[in-house]
Tab-separated table of C-alpha atoms in Angstrom:
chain	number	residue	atom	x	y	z
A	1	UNK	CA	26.275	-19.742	32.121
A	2	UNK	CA	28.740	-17.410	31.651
A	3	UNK	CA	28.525	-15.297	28.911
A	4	UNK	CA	31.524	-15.434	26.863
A	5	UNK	CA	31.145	-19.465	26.202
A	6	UNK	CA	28.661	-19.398	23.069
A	7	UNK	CA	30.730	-21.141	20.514
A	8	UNK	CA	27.682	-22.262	18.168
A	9	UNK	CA	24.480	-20.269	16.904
A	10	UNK	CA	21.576	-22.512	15.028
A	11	UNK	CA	18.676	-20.864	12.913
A	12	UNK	CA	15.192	-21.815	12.663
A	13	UNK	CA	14.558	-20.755	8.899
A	14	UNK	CA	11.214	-20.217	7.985
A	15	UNK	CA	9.944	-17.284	9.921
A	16	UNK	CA	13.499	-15.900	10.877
A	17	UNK	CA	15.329	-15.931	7.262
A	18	UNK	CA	12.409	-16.515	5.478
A	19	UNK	CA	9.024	-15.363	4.922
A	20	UNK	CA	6.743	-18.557	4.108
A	21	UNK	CA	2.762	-18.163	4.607
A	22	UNK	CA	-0.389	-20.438	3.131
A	23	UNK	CA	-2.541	-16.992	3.059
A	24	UNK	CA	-0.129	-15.399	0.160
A	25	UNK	CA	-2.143	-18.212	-1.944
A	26	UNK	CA	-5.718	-18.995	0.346
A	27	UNK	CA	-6.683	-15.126	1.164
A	28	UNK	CA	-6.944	-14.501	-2.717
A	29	UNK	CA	-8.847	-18.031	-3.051
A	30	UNK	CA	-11.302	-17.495	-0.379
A	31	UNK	CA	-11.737	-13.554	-1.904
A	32	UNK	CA	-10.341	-11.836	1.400
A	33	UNK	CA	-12.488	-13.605	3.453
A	34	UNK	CA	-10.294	-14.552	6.538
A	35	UNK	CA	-12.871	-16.421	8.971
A	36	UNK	CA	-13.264	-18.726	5.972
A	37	UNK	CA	-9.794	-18.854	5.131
A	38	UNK	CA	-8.945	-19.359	8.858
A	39	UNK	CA	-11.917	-22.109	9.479
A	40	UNK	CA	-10.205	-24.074	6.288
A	41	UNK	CA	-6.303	-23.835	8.408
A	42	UNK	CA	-8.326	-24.763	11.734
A	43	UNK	CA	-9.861	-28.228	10.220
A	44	UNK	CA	-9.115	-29.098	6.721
A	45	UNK	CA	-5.488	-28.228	5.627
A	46	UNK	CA	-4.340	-28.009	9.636
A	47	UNK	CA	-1.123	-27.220	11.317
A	48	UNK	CA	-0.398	-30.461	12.130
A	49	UNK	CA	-1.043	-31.984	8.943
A	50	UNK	CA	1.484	-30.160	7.082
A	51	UNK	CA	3.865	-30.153	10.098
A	52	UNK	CA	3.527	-34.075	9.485
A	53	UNK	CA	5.240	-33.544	6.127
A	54	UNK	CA	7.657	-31.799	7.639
A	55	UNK	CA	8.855	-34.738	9.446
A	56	UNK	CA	9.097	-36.589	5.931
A	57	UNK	CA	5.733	-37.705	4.983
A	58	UNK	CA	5.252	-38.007	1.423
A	59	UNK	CA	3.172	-34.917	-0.093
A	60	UNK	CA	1.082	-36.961	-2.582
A	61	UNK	CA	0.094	-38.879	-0.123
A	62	UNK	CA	-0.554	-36.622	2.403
A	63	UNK	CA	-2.573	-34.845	0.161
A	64	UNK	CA	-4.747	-37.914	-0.833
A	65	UNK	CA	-4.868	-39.000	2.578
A	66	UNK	CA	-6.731	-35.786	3.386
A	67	UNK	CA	-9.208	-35.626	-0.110
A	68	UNK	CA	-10.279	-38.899	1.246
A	69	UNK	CA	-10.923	-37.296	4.825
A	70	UNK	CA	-12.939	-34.199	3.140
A	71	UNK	CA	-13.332	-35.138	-0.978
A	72	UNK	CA	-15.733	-32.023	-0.997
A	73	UNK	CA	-12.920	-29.714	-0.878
A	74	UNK	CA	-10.436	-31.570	-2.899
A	75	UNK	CA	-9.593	-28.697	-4.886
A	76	UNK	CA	-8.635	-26.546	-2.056
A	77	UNK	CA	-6.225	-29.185	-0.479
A	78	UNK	CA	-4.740	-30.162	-3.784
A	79	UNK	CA	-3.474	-26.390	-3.749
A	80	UNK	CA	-1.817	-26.709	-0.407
A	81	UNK	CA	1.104	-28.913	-1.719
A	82	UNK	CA	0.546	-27.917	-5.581
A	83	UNK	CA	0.391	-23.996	-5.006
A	84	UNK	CA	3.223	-24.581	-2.398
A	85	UNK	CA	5.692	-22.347	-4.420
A	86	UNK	CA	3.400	-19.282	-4.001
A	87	UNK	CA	3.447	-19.637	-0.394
A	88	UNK	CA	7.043	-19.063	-0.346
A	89	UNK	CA	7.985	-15.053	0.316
A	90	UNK	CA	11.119	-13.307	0.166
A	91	UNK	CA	14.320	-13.257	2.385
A	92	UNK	CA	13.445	-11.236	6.509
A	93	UNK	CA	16.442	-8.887	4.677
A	94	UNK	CA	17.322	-8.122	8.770
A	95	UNK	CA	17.779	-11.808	9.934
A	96	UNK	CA	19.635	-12.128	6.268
A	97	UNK	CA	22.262	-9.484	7.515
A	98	UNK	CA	22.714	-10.712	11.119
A	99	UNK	CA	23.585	-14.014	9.617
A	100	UNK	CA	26.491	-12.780	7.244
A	101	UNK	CA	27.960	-10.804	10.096
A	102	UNK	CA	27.992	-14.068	12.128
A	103	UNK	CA	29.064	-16.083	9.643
A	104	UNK	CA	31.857	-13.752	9.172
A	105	UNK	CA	32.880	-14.067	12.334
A	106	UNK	CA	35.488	-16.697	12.911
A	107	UNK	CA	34.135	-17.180	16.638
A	108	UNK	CA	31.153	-18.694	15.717
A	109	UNK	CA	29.720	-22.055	14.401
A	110	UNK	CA	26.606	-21.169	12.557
A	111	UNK	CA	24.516	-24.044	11.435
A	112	UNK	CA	20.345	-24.747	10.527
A	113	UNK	CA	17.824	-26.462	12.094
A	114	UNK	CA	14.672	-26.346	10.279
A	115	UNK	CA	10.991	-27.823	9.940
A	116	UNK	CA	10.870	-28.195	6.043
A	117	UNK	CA	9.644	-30.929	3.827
A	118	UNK	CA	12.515	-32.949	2.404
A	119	UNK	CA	10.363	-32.293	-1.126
A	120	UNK	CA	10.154	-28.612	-1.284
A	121	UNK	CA	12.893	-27.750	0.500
A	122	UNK	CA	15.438	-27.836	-2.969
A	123	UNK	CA	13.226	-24.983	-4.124
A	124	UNK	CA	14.345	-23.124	-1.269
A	125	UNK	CA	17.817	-24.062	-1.789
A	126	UNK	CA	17.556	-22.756	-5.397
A	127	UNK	CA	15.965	-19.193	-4.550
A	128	UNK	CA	17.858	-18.418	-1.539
A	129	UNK	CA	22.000	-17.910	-2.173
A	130	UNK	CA	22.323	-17.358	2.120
A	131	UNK	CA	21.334	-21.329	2.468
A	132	UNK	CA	24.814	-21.622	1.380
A	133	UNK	CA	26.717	-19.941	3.769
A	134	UNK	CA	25.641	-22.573	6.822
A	135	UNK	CA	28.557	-24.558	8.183
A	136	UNK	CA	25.334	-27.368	7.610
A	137	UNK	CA	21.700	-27.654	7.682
A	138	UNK	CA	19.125	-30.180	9.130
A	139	UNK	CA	16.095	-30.430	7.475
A	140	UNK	CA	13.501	-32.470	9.771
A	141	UNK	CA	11.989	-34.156	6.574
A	142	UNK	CA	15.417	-35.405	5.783
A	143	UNK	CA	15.835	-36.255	9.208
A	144	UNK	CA	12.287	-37.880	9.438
A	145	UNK	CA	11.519	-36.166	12.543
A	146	UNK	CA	10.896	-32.838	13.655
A	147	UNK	CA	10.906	-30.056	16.342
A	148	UNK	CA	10.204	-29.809	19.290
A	149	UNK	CA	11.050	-33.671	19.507
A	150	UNK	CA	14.627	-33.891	21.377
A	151	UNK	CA	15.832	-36.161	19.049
A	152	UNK	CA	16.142	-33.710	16.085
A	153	UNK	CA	18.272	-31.169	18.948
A	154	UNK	CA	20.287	-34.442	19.599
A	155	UNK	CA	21.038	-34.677	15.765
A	156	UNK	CA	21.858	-31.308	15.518
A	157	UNK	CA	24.366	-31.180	18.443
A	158	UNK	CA	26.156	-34.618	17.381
A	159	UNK	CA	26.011	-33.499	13.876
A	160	UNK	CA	28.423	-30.435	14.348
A	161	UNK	CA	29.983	-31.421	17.421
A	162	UNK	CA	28.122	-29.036	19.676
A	163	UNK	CA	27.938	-28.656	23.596
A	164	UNK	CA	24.265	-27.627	24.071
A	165	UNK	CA	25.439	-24.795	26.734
A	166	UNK	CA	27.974	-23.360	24.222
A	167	UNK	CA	24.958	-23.021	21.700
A	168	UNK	CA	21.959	-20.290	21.003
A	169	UNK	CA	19.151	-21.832	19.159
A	170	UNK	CA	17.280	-18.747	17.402
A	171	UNK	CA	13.365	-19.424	16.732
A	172	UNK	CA	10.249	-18.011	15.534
A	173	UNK	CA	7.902	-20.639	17.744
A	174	UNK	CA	8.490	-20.784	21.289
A	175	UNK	CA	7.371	-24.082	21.711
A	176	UNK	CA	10.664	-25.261	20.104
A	177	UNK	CA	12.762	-22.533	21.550
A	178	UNK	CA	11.073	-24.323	25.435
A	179	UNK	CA	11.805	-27.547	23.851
A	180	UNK	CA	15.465	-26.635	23.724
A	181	UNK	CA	16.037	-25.108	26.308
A	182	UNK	CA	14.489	-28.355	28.204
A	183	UNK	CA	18.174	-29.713	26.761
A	184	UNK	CA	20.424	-27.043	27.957
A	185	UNK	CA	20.567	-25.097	24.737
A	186	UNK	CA	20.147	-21.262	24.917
A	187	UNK	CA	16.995	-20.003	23.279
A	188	UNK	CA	16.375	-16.893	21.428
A	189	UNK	CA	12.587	-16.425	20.826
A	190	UNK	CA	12.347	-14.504	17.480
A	191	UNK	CA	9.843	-12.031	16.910
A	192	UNK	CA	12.094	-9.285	14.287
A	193	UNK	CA	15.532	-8.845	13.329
A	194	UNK	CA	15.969	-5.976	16.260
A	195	UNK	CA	14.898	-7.439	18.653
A	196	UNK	CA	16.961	-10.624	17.903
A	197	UNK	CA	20.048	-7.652	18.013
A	198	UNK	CA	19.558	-6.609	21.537
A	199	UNK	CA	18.598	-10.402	22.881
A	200	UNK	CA	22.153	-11.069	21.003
A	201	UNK	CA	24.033	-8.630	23.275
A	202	UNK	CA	23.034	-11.022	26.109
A	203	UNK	CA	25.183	-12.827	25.179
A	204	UNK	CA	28.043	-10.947	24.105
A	205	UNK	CA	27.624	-10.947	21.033
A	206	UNK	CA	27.246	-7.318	18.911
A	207	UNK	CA	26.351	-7.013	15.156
A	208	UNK	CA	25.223	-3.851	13.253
């Protein structure tokens, strides 16, 4: 690839933009205790439950699929979806100002590709004024599917017109970063806003 072709740069959101974590609500419920906190992520409220929502699963019934799995800790799961608010932090102020200069720049396409419910993702809308500034955004539970499956990259590259080895796909899980670079997109996997600088210049591309 040569280095001067990158025509299109696509965000992951949560984890790069923005800060979103269950423990801001479950480390005060379970009073600090992380190995209970952690056990109740690992089997109860899981992963891949919520990523399920993600992909456009209803949220009521998602929760009462899961009282009905473990009714002895209904309370606890009922707070996953209704607490959900609390869980969301503030803007990764670095990421924030990368984005601006990029969107500045004429050169670049800069669109979203994120894992959020299609429910709770109008609060983020609402809180966050740099949602705005994206040429567009796919949200997976819009989309009713998710990453790392290739057809949410497909959507995204029809979507806005995109060659996949003209485009940098910038995310906080390197599962979906391999996933597209199985499909000829260039990966950036984010771990803080300098670092995501200097993997940048890799490509060319400079900001402050």
């Amino acid at each position: 690839m040569q280095q001067n072709t990158i025509k299109n740069i696509i965000f992951d959101l949560g984890g790069v933009l923005i800060d979103w974590n269950p423990e801001y609500v479950y480390l005060d419920v379970f009073n600090g205790d992380r190995k209970k906190m952690q056990w109740f992520f690992d089997n109860i409220c899981t992963t891949d439950w919520n990523e399920n929502q993600d992909a456009g699963y209803p949220l009521a019934q998602a929760t009462q699929d899961r009282i009905a799995m473990f009714p002895e800790h209904k309370e606890l799961i009922e707070m996953y979806y209704g607490r959900w608010v609390e869980m969301l932090g503030e803007a990764i102020q670095g990421s924030v100002t990368i984005l601006k200069q990029l969107i500045d720049n004429k050169d670049y396409q800069v669109v979203a590709l994120t894992n959020w419910s299609h429910e709770t993702f109008p609060i983020a809308l609402d809180r966050f004024d740099f949602l705005h500034w994206f040429e567009g955004i796919i949200v997976s539970g819009e989309e009713k599917t998710r990453k790392p499956f290739n057809d949410i990259y497909e959507i995204t590259l029809n979507r806005f017109n995109i060659t996949a080895e003209n485009a940098i796909f910038i995310d906080d899980n390197l599962r979906n970063i391999e996933a597209a670079r199985a499909m000829n997109i260039n990966g950036i996997h984010f771990s803080n806003p300098e670092q995501l600088k200097t993997e940048l210049k890799n490509y060319n591309i400079t900001v402050l």
